[in-house]
PDB file of C-alpha atoms in Angstrom:
ATOM      1  CA  MET F 279     -13.214 -19.699  10.599  1.00 47.00           C
ATOM      2  CA  ARG F 280     -16.726 -20.376  11.929  1.00 48.00           C
ATOM      3  CA  ASP F 281     -17.732 -16.789  11.096  1.00 66.00           C
ATOM      4  CA  ASN F 282     -16.470 -17.237   7.527  1.00 68.00           C
ATOM      5  CA  ILE F 283     -18.429 -20.462   7.095  1.00 69.00           C
ATOM      6  CA  ALA F 284     -21.573 -18.834   8.498  1.00 77.00           C
ATOM      7  CA  PHE F 285     -21.094 -15.881   6.158  1.00 80.00           C
ATOM      8  CA  ILE F 286     -20.834 -18.088   3.070  1.00 77.00           C
ATOM      9  CA  ARG F 287     -23.824 -20.139   4.215  1.00 80.00           C
ATOM     10  CA  ASP F 288     -25.975 -17.038   4.717  1.00 87.00           C
ATOM     11  CA  ILE F 289     -24.649 -14.960   1.832  1.00 89.00           C
ATOM     12  CA  LYS F 290     -27.790 -15.227  -0.302  1.00 88.00           C
ATOM     13  CA  GLN F 291     -29.872 -13.885   2.566  1.00 90.00           C
ATOM     14  CA  ILE F 292     -27.262 -11.231   3.317  1.00 92.00           C
ATOM     15  CA  SER F 293     -27.404 -10.065  -0.308  1.00 92.00           C
ATOM     16  CA  LYS F 294     -31.042  -9.038   0.224  1.00 92.00           C
ATOM     17  CA  GLN F 295     -30.014  -6.506   2.886  1.00 95.00           C
ATOM     18  CA  GLU F 296     -28.875  -2.938   2.251  1.00 96.00           C
ATOM     19  CA  SER F 297     -26.007  -1.258   4.056  1.00 97.00           C
ATOM     20  CA  ILE F 298     -26.084   2.420   4.999  1.00 97.00           C
ATOM     21  CA  PHE F 299     -24.007   3.036   1.880  1.00 97.00           C
ATOM     22  CA  LYS F 300     -26.298   1.149  -0.494  1.00 96.00           C
ATOM     23  CA  LYS F 301     -29.381   2.864   0.930  1.00 96.00           C
ATOM     24  CA  HIS F 302     -27.805   6.198  -0.032  1.00 96.00           C
ATOM     25  CA  LYS F 303     -25.775   5.054  -3.033  1.00 94.00           C
ATOM     26  CA  ASP F 304     -25.639   8.439  -4.747  1.00 95.00           C
ATOM     27  CA  GLU F 305     -24.269  10.069  -1.608  1.00 96.00           C
ATOM     28  CA  TYR F 306     -21.560   7.407  -1.256  1.00 97.00           C
ATOM     29  CA  LYS F 307     -20.764   7.043  -4.941  1.00 97.00           C
ATOM     30  CA  ILE F 308     -17.030   7.461  -4.344  1.00 97.00           C
ATOM     31  CA  ILE F 309     -16.955   4.379  -2.097  1.00 98.00           C
ATOM     32  CA  PHE F 310     -18.574   2.153  -4.722  1.00 97.00           C
ATOM     33  CA  GLU F 311     -16.361   3.564  -7.485  1.00 97.00           C
ATOM     34  CA  ILE F 312     -13.125   2.716  -5.700  1.00 97.00           C
ATOM     35  CA  LEU F 313     -14.460  -0.675  -4.598  1.00 97.00           C
ATOM     36  CA  GLY F 314     -15.310  -1.424  -8.234  1.00 96.00           C
ATOM     37  CA  LYS F 315     -11.788  -0.504  -9.337  1.00 96.00           C
ATOM     38  CA  ILE F 316     -10.281  -2.845  -6.770  1.00 97.00           C
ATOM     39  CA  ILE F 317     -12.533  -5.829  -7.483  1.00 96.00           C
ATOM     40  CA  GLY F 318     -12.872  -5.410 -11.251  1.00 95.00           C
ATOM     41  CA  GLY F 319     -16.317  -6.953 -11.493  1.00 95.00           C
ATOM     42  CA  LYS F 320     -19.322  -7.936  -9.419  1.00 94.00           C
ATOM     43  CA  TYR F 321     -20.447 -10.861  -7.288  1.00 94.00           C
ATOM     44  CA  LYS F 322     -23.788 -12.633  -7.370  1.00 92.00           C
ATOM     45  CA  ALA F 323     -25.158 -15.094  -4.815  1.00 90.00           C
ATOM     46  CA  THR F 324     -27.245 -17.848  -6.442  1.00 88.00           C
ATOM     47  CA  ASP F 325     -28.593 -21.287  -5.561  1.00 85.00           C
ATOM     48  CA  ALA F 326     -25.690 -22.678  -7.582  1.00 82.00           C
ATOM     49  CA  GLY F 327     -23.157 -20.816  -5.458  1.00 85.00           C
ATOM     50  CA  ILE F 328     -21.348 -17.488  -5.566  1.00 91.00           C
ATOM     51  CA  LEU F 329     -20.623 -16.203  -9.059  1.00 93.00           C
ATOM     52  CA  PHE F 330     -18.237 -13.506 -10.226  1.00 94.00           C
ATOM     53  CA  GLN F 331     -18.714 -11.483 -13.403  1.00 94.00           C
ATOM     54  CA  PRO F 332     -15.595  -9.589 -14.533  1.00 94.00           C
ATOM     55  CA  LYS F 333     -16.142  -6.041 -15.734  1.00 93.00           C
ATOM     56  CA  GLY F 334     -16.820  -5.985 -19.474  1.00 92.00           C
ATOM     57  CA  SER F 335     -17.690  -9.689 -19.595  1.00 92.00           C
ATOM     58  CA  LYS F 336     -21.152 -11.107 -20.255  1.00 90.00           C
ATOM     59  CA  LYS F 337     -20.309 -14.335 -18.452  1.00 92.00           C
ATOM     60  CA  ALA F 338     -20.237 -15.049 -14.727  1.00 92.00           C
ATOM     61  CA  TYR F 339     -18.019 -17.745 -13.248  1.00 91.00           C
ATOM     62  CA  ASN F 340     -18.067 -19.754 -10.046  1.00 91.00           C
ATOM     63  CA  ILE F 341     -15.932 -17.893  -7.546  1.00 90.00           C
ATOM     64  CA  GLU F 342     -13.933 -21.058  -6.907  1.00 88.00           C
ATOM     65  CA  ILE F 343     -12.187 -20.617 -10.267  1.00 89.00           C
ATOM     66  CA  ALA F 344     -11.768 -16.848  -9.903  1.00 89.00           C
ATOM     67  CA  SER F 345      -8.464 -15.256  -8.935  1.00 90.00           C
ATOM     68  CA  SER F 346      -7.283 -15.374  -5.334  1.00 92.00           C
ATOM     69  CA  SER F 347      -7.737 -11.605  -5.063  1.00 93.00           C
ATOM     70  CA  VAL F 348     -11.391 -11.851  -6.152  1.00 93.00           C
ATOM     71  CA  ARG F 349     -11.986 -14.536  -3.517  1.00 91.00           C
ATOM     72  CA  SER F 350     -10.241 -12.590  -0.770  1.00 92.00           C
ATOM     73  CA  LEU F 351     -12.290  -9.429  -1.453  1.00 95.00           C
ATOM     74  CA  LEU F 352     -15.668 -11.185  -1.314  1.00 94.00           C
ATOM     75  CA  MET F 353     -16.445 -10.452   2.346  1.00 93.00           C
ATOM     76  CA  LEU F 354     -15.343  -6.813   2.154  1.00 95.00           C
ATOM     77  CA  ASN F 355     -17.563  -6.305  -0.900  1.00 96.00           C
ATOM     78  CA  TYR F 356     -20.623  -7.781   0.817  1.00 95.00           C
ATOM     79  CA  TYR F 357     -19.903  -5.840   3.988  1.00 95.00           C
ATOM     80  CA  ILE F 358     -19.904  -2.524   2.113  1.00 97.00           C
ATOM     81  CA  PHE F 359     -22.964  -3.347   0.004  1.00 96.00           C
ATOM     82  CA  HIS F 360     -25.124  -5.198   2.494  1.00 96.00           C
ATOM     83  CA  ILE F 361     -23.972  -4.920   6.122  1.00 95.00           C
ATOM     84  CA  ALA F 362     -22.150  -1.674   6.947  1.00 96.00           C
ATOM     85  CA  ASN F 363     -23.648   0.792   9.399  1.00 96.00           C
ATOM     86  CA  LYS F 364     -22.352   3.868  11.177  1.00 93.00           C
ATOM     87  CA  ASN F 365     -20.204   3.127  14.248  1.00 95.00           C
ATOM     88  CA  ASP F 366     -19.491  -0.439  13.108  1.00 97.00           C
ATOM     89  CA  ILE F 367     -16.193  -2.056  14.015  1.00 96.00           C
ATOM     90  CA  LEU F 368     -14.555  -3.596  10.936  1.00 96.00           C
ATOM     91  CA  MET F 369     -11.544  -5.857  11.521  1.00 95.00           C
ATOM     92  CA  ILE F 370      -9.390  -7.020   8.600  1.00 95.00           C
ATOM     93  CA  ASP F 371      -6.329  -9.229   8.922  1.00 94.00           C
ATOM     94  CA  GLU F 372      -3.789  -8.296   6.243  1.00 96.00           C
ATOM     95  CA  PRO F 373      -6.052  -6.587   3.669  1.00 95.00           C
ATOM     96  CA  GLU F 374      -3.131  -6.628   1.236  1.00 96.00           C
ATOM     97  CA  LEU F 375      -3.244 -10.419   0.754  1.00 93.00           C
ATOM     98  CA  ASN F 376      -3.214 -11.468  -2.928  1.00 93.00           C
ATOM     99  CA  LEU F 377      -3.491  -7.852  -4.118  1.00 95.00           C
ATOM    100  CA  HIS F 378      -1.321  -6.042  -6.657  1.00 95.00           C
ATOM    101  CA  PRO F 379       0.477  -3.026  -5.106  1.00 94.00           C
ATOM    102  CA  LYS F 380      -1.801  -0.683  -7.077  1.00 96.00           C
ATOM    103  CA  ASN F 381      -4.852  -2.260  -5.464  1.00 96.00           C
ATOM    104  CA  GLN F 382      -3.213  -2.205  -2.037  1.00 96.00           C
ATOM    105  CA  ILE F 383      -3.029   1.575  -2.398  1.00 96.00           C
ATOM    106  CA  LEU F 384      -6.690   1.708  -3.426  1.00 98.00           C
ATOM    107  CA  VAL F 385      -7.664  -0.457  -0.448  1.00 98.00           C
ATOM    108  CA  ALA F 386      -5.938   2.036   1.851  1.00 98.00           C
ATOM    109  CA  ARG F 387      -7.969   4.856   0.295  1.00 98.00           C
ATOM    110  CA  LEU F 388     -11.154   2.808   0.649  1.00 98.00           C
ATOM    111  CA  LEU F 389     -10.445   2.280   4.348  1.00 98.00           C
ATOM    112  CA  VAL F 390      -9.965   6.037   4.746  1.00 98.00           C
ATOM    113  CA  LEU F 391     -13.393   6.645   3.206  1.00 98.00           C
ATOM    114  CA  LEU F 392     -14.952   4.134   5.602  1.00 98.00           C
ATOM    115  CA  VAL F 393     -13.270   5.748   8.613  1.00 98.00           C
ATOM    116  CA  ASN F 394     -14.461   9.172   7.515  1.00 98.00           C
ATOM    117  CA  GLU F 395     -18.017   7.803   7.401  1.00 97.00           C
ATOM    118  CA  GLY F 396     -17.892   6.588  10.981  1.00 97.00           C
ATOM    119  CA  ILE F 397     -16.673   2.993  10.578  1.00 97.00           C
ATOM    120  CA  LYS F 398     -14.031   2.026  13.149  1.00 98.00           C
ATOM    121  CA  VAL F 399     -11.439   0.065  11.173  1.00 98.00           C
ATOM    122  CA  PHE F 400      -8.816  -2.218  12.713  1.00 97.00           C
ATOM    123  CA  ILE F 401      -6.201  -3.837  10.464  1.00 97.00           C
ATOM    124  CA  THR F 402      -3.008  -5.812  10.792  1.00 96.00           C
ATOM    125  CA  THR F 403      -0.668  -5.319   7.865  1.00 95.00           C
ATOM    126  CA  HIS F 404       2.813  -5.985   6.531  1.00 92.00           C
ATOM    127  CA  SER F 405       2.181  -3.754   3.516  1.00 93.00           C
ATOM    128  CA  ASP F 406       4.372  -0.719   3.087  1.00 91.00           C
ATOM    129  CA  TYR F 407       2.006   0.401   0.315  1.00 93.00           C
ATOM    130  CA  ILE F 408      -0.978   0.524   2.664  1.00 96.00           C
ATOM    131  CA  VAL F 409       0.888   2.284   5.474  1.00 95.00           C
ATOM    132  CA  ARG F 410       2.401   4.859   3.126  1.00 93.00           C
ATOM    133  CA  GLU F 411      -0.960   5.580   1.495  1.00 95.00           C
ATOM    134  CA  LEU F 412      -2.651   6.031   4.866  1.00 97.00           C
ATOM    135  CA  SER F 413       0.193   8.414   5.670  1.00 94.00           C
ATOM    136  CA  ASN F 414      -0.389  10.265   2.391  1.00 94.00           C
ATOM    137  CA  CYS F 415      -4.082  10.672   3.222  1.00 96.00           C
ATOM    138  CA  ILE F 416      -3.206  12.109   6.627  1.00 97.00           C
ATOM    139  CA  MET F 417      -0.913  14.679   5.000  1.00 96.00           C
ATOM    140  CA  LEU F 418      -3.519  15.333   2.286  1.00 96.00           C
ATOM    141  CA  ASN F 419      -5.823  16.697   4.968  1.00 96.00           C
ATOM    142  CA  ASN F 420      -3.499  19.722   5.275  1.00 95.00           C
ATOM    143  CA  LEU F 421      -4.099  20.812   1.680  1.00 94.00           C
ATOM    144  CA  SER F 422      -6.613  23.326   0.409  1.00 94.00           C
ATOM    145  CA  ASN F 423      -9.092  22.406  -2.326  1.00 94.00           C
ATOM    146  CA  GLU F 424      -6.932  24.361  -4.765  1.00 95.00           C
ATOM    147  CA  GLN F 425      -3.833  22.373  -3.810  1.00 95.00           C
ATOM    148  CA  ILE F 426      -5.692  19.066  -4.080  1.00 94.00           C
ATOM    149  CA  GLN F 427      -6.795  19.997  -7.610  1.00 94.00           C
ATOM    150  CA  LYS F 428      -3.116  20.025  -8.614  1.00 94.00           C
ATOM    151  CA  ILE F 429      -2.778  16.324  -7.738  1.00 93.00           C
ATOM    152  CA  LYS F 430      -6.209  15.249  -8.985  1.00 93.00           C
ATOM    153  CA  LYS F 431      -4.577  13.126 -11.712  1.00 93.00           C
ATOM    154  CA  GLN F 432      -3.135  10.933  -8.957  1.00 94.00           C
ATOM    155  CA  GLY F 433      -6.688  10.060  -7.935  1.00 94.00           C
ATOM    156  CA  TYR F 434      -6.936  12.296  -4.887  1.00 95.00           C
ATOM    157  CA  SER F 435      -9.874  14.401  -3.770  1.00 96.00           C
ATOM    158  CA  LYS F 436     -10.762  16.088  -0.483  1.00 96.00           C
ATOM    159  CA  GLU F 437     -12.740  12.986   0.580  1.00 97.00           C
ATOM    160  CA  TYR F 438      -9.455  11.123   1.073  1.00 97.00           C
ATOM    161  CA  GLY F 439      -8.159  13.572   3.663  1.00 97.00           C
ATOM    162  CA  LEU F 440      -7.736  11.890   7.056  1.00 98.00           C
ATOM    163  CA  GLU F 441      -7.359  13.515  10.463  1.00 98.00           C
ATOM    164  CA  SER F 442      -4.356  12.152  12.342  1.00 97.00           C
ATOM    165  CA  LYS F 443      -6.384  11.990  15.567  1.00 97.00           C
ATOM    166  CA  LYS F 444      -8.518   9.267  13.963  1.00 97.00           C
ATOM    167  CA  VAL F 445      -5.486   7.016  13.491  1.00 97.00           C
ATOM    168  CA  LYS F 446      -3.462   4.901  15.898  1.00 97.00           C
ATOM    169  CA  ALA F 447      -0.630   2.651  14.749  1.00 96.00           C
ATOM    170  CA  TYR F 448       1.370   0.094  16.678  1.00 94.00           C
ATOM    171  CA  LEU F 449       4.494  -1.880  15.847  1.00 90.00           C
ATOM    172  CA  ALA F 450       4.730  -5.470  17.091  1.00 88.00           C
ATOM    173  CA  GLU F 451       8.145  -6.163  18.593  1.00 87.00           C
ATOM    174  CA  ASN F 452       9.826  -9.005  20.439  1.00 85.00           C
ATOM    175  CA  ILE F 453      11.985  -7.624  23.230  1.00 85.00           C
ATOM    176  CA  LYS F 454      13.920 -10.146  25.304  1.00 84.00           C
ATOM    177  CA  GLY F 455      11.494 -12.887  24.326  1.00 87.00           C
ATOM    178  CA  LYS F 456       8.428 -10.837  25.186  1.00 90.00           C
ATOM    179  CA  ASN F 457       5.953  -9.726  22.518  1.00 91.00           C
ATOM    180  CA  THR F 458       5.003  -6.076  22.889  1.00 92.00           C
ATOM    181  CA  LEU F 459       3.199  -3.330  20.992  1.00 92.00           C
ATOM    182  CA  ARG F 460       4.885   0.027  20.585  1.00 91.00           C
ATOM    183  CA  ALA F 461       2.884   3.096  19.601  1.00 94.00           C
ATOM    184  CA  VAL F 462       4.106   4.714  16.384  1.00 93.00           C
ATOM    185  CA  GLU F 463       4.337   8.491  16.042  1.00 95.00           C
ATOM    186  CA  ILE F 464       1.701  10.034  13.781  1.00 96.00           C
ATOM    187  CA  ARG F 465       1.690  13.703  12.809  1.00 95.00           C
ATOM    188  CA  GLN F 466      -0.833  15.614  10.727  1.00 96.00           C
ATOM    189  CA  ASP F 467       1.910  17.315   8.717  1.00 94.00           C
ATOM    190  CA  LEU F 468       4.189  14.299   8.200  1.00 92.00           C
ATOM    191  CA  GLY F 469       1.945  11.248   8.493  1.00 94.00           C
ATOM    192  CA  ILE F 470       2.924   7.892   9.995  1.00 93.00           C
ATOM    193  CA  PHE F 471       6.494   7.219  11.131  1.00 90.00           C
ATOM    194  CA  MET F 472       6.680   3.465  10.451  1.00 81.00           C
ATOM    195  CA  GLU F 473      10.440   2.933  10.422  1.00 74.00           C
ATOM    196  CA  THR F 474      10.075  -0.858  10.362  1.00 67.00           C
ATOM    197  CA  PHE F 475       9.500  -0.584   6.588  1.00 68.00           C
ATOM    198  CA  ASP F 476      12.011   2.191   5.927  1.00 68.00           C
ATOM    199  CA  GLU F 477      15.155   0.263   6.866  1.00 73.00           C
ATOM    200  CA  PRO F 478      14.690  -2.746   4.530  1.00 73.00           C
ATOM    201  CA  ILE F 479      13.487  -0.475   1.698  1.00 73.00           C
ATOM    202  CA  ASP F 480      16.523   1.795   2.100  1.00 77.00           C
ATOM    203  CA  LEU F 481      18.789  -1.271   2.215  1.00 78.00           C
ATOM    204  CA  GLN F 482      17.208  -2.733  -0.914  1.00 77.00           C
ATOM    205  CA  ASN F 483      17.603   0.579  -2.753  1.00 82.00           C
ATOM    206  CA  GLU F 484      21.230   0.733  -1.644  1.00 83.00           C
ATOM    207  CA  ASN F 485      21.842  -2.833  -2.843  1.00 83.00           C
ATOM    208  CA  GLN F 486      20.216  -2.040  -6.182  1.00 85.00           C
ATOM    209  CA  GLY F 487      22.495   0.966  -6.571  1.00 85.00           C
ATOM    210  CA  LEU F 488      25.609  -1.067  -5.762  1.00 84.00           C
ATOM    211  CA  ILE F 489      24.652  -3.861  -8.174  1.00 83.00           C
ATOM    212  CA  PHE F 490      23.854  -1.342 -10.920  1.00 83.00           C
ATOM    213  CA  GLU F 491      27.245   0.317 -10.429  1.00 84.00           C
ATOM    214  CA  GLU F 492      28.996  -3.041 -10.797  1.00 77.00           C
ATOM    215  CA  VAL F 493      26.956  -3.893 -13.910  1.00 81.00           C
ATOM    216  CA  MET F 494      27.909  -0.578 -15.524  1.00 83.00           C
ATOM    217  CA  ARG F 495      31.543  -0.985 -14.463  1.00 79.00           C
ATOM    218  CA  GLY F 496      31.591  -4.437 -16.061  1.00 78.00           C
ATOM    219  CA  LYS F 497      30.106  -3.078 -19.296  1.00 77.00           C
ATOM    220  CA  ARG F 498      32.711  -0.315 -19.432  1.00 75.00           C
ATOM    221  CA  SER F 499      35.510  -2.835 -18.864  1.00 71.00           C
ATOM    222  CA  GLY F 500      34.152  -4.994 -21.680  1.00 66.00           C
ATOM    223  CA  ASP F 501      33.955  -2.001 -24.026  1.00 65.00           C
ATOM    224  CA  ASP F 502      37.588  -1.126 -23.305  1.00 61.00           C
ATOM    225  CA  LYS F 503      38.828  -4.547 -24.430  1.00 58.00           C
TER     226      LYS F 503
END
């Protein structure tokens, strides 16, 4: 909390700095493009406070009346623009908070880009979207440039390929009243084996199928009367 307060207090001064990415913006264009898609506008630190200008709008608004997602992405935006350096350690608690699933996927891709540029990223997450997309990027690293071209419409390029050796994942469990961390299997060809998400998703899909069957059965019974 103290770090957050200090960040907000010093943000105008921070905005005068340039990160390794901003110093070489053309080289890291892909990072700023995906960040822009996620945020959907730009921030500005002023004497009157922090303002946010949505993309396509001529007006900027106080961040206090902006969406929760815009507020939650503020620090990540300023880190990438003004603070980031090679070999940094970046820690994010639940990067999925307040984000639409589409943007959760983009955040996962953004984190991959940062890792590939030498940033050591630590996250805690409950997001199946983020874990699955990190897994996709690991598997993507197996593909040739020609194969990646076939899925270009899905937003992939070779820059999103991630080596499995750069990733470690752990599952928090409570065993006999004791909190433990269990290492999760990660393979270059198959990605991350995070079964904690698979079971409830499979169950929900099964429930949806059962409910749909009953709905259709009820409609058929009504048509027969």
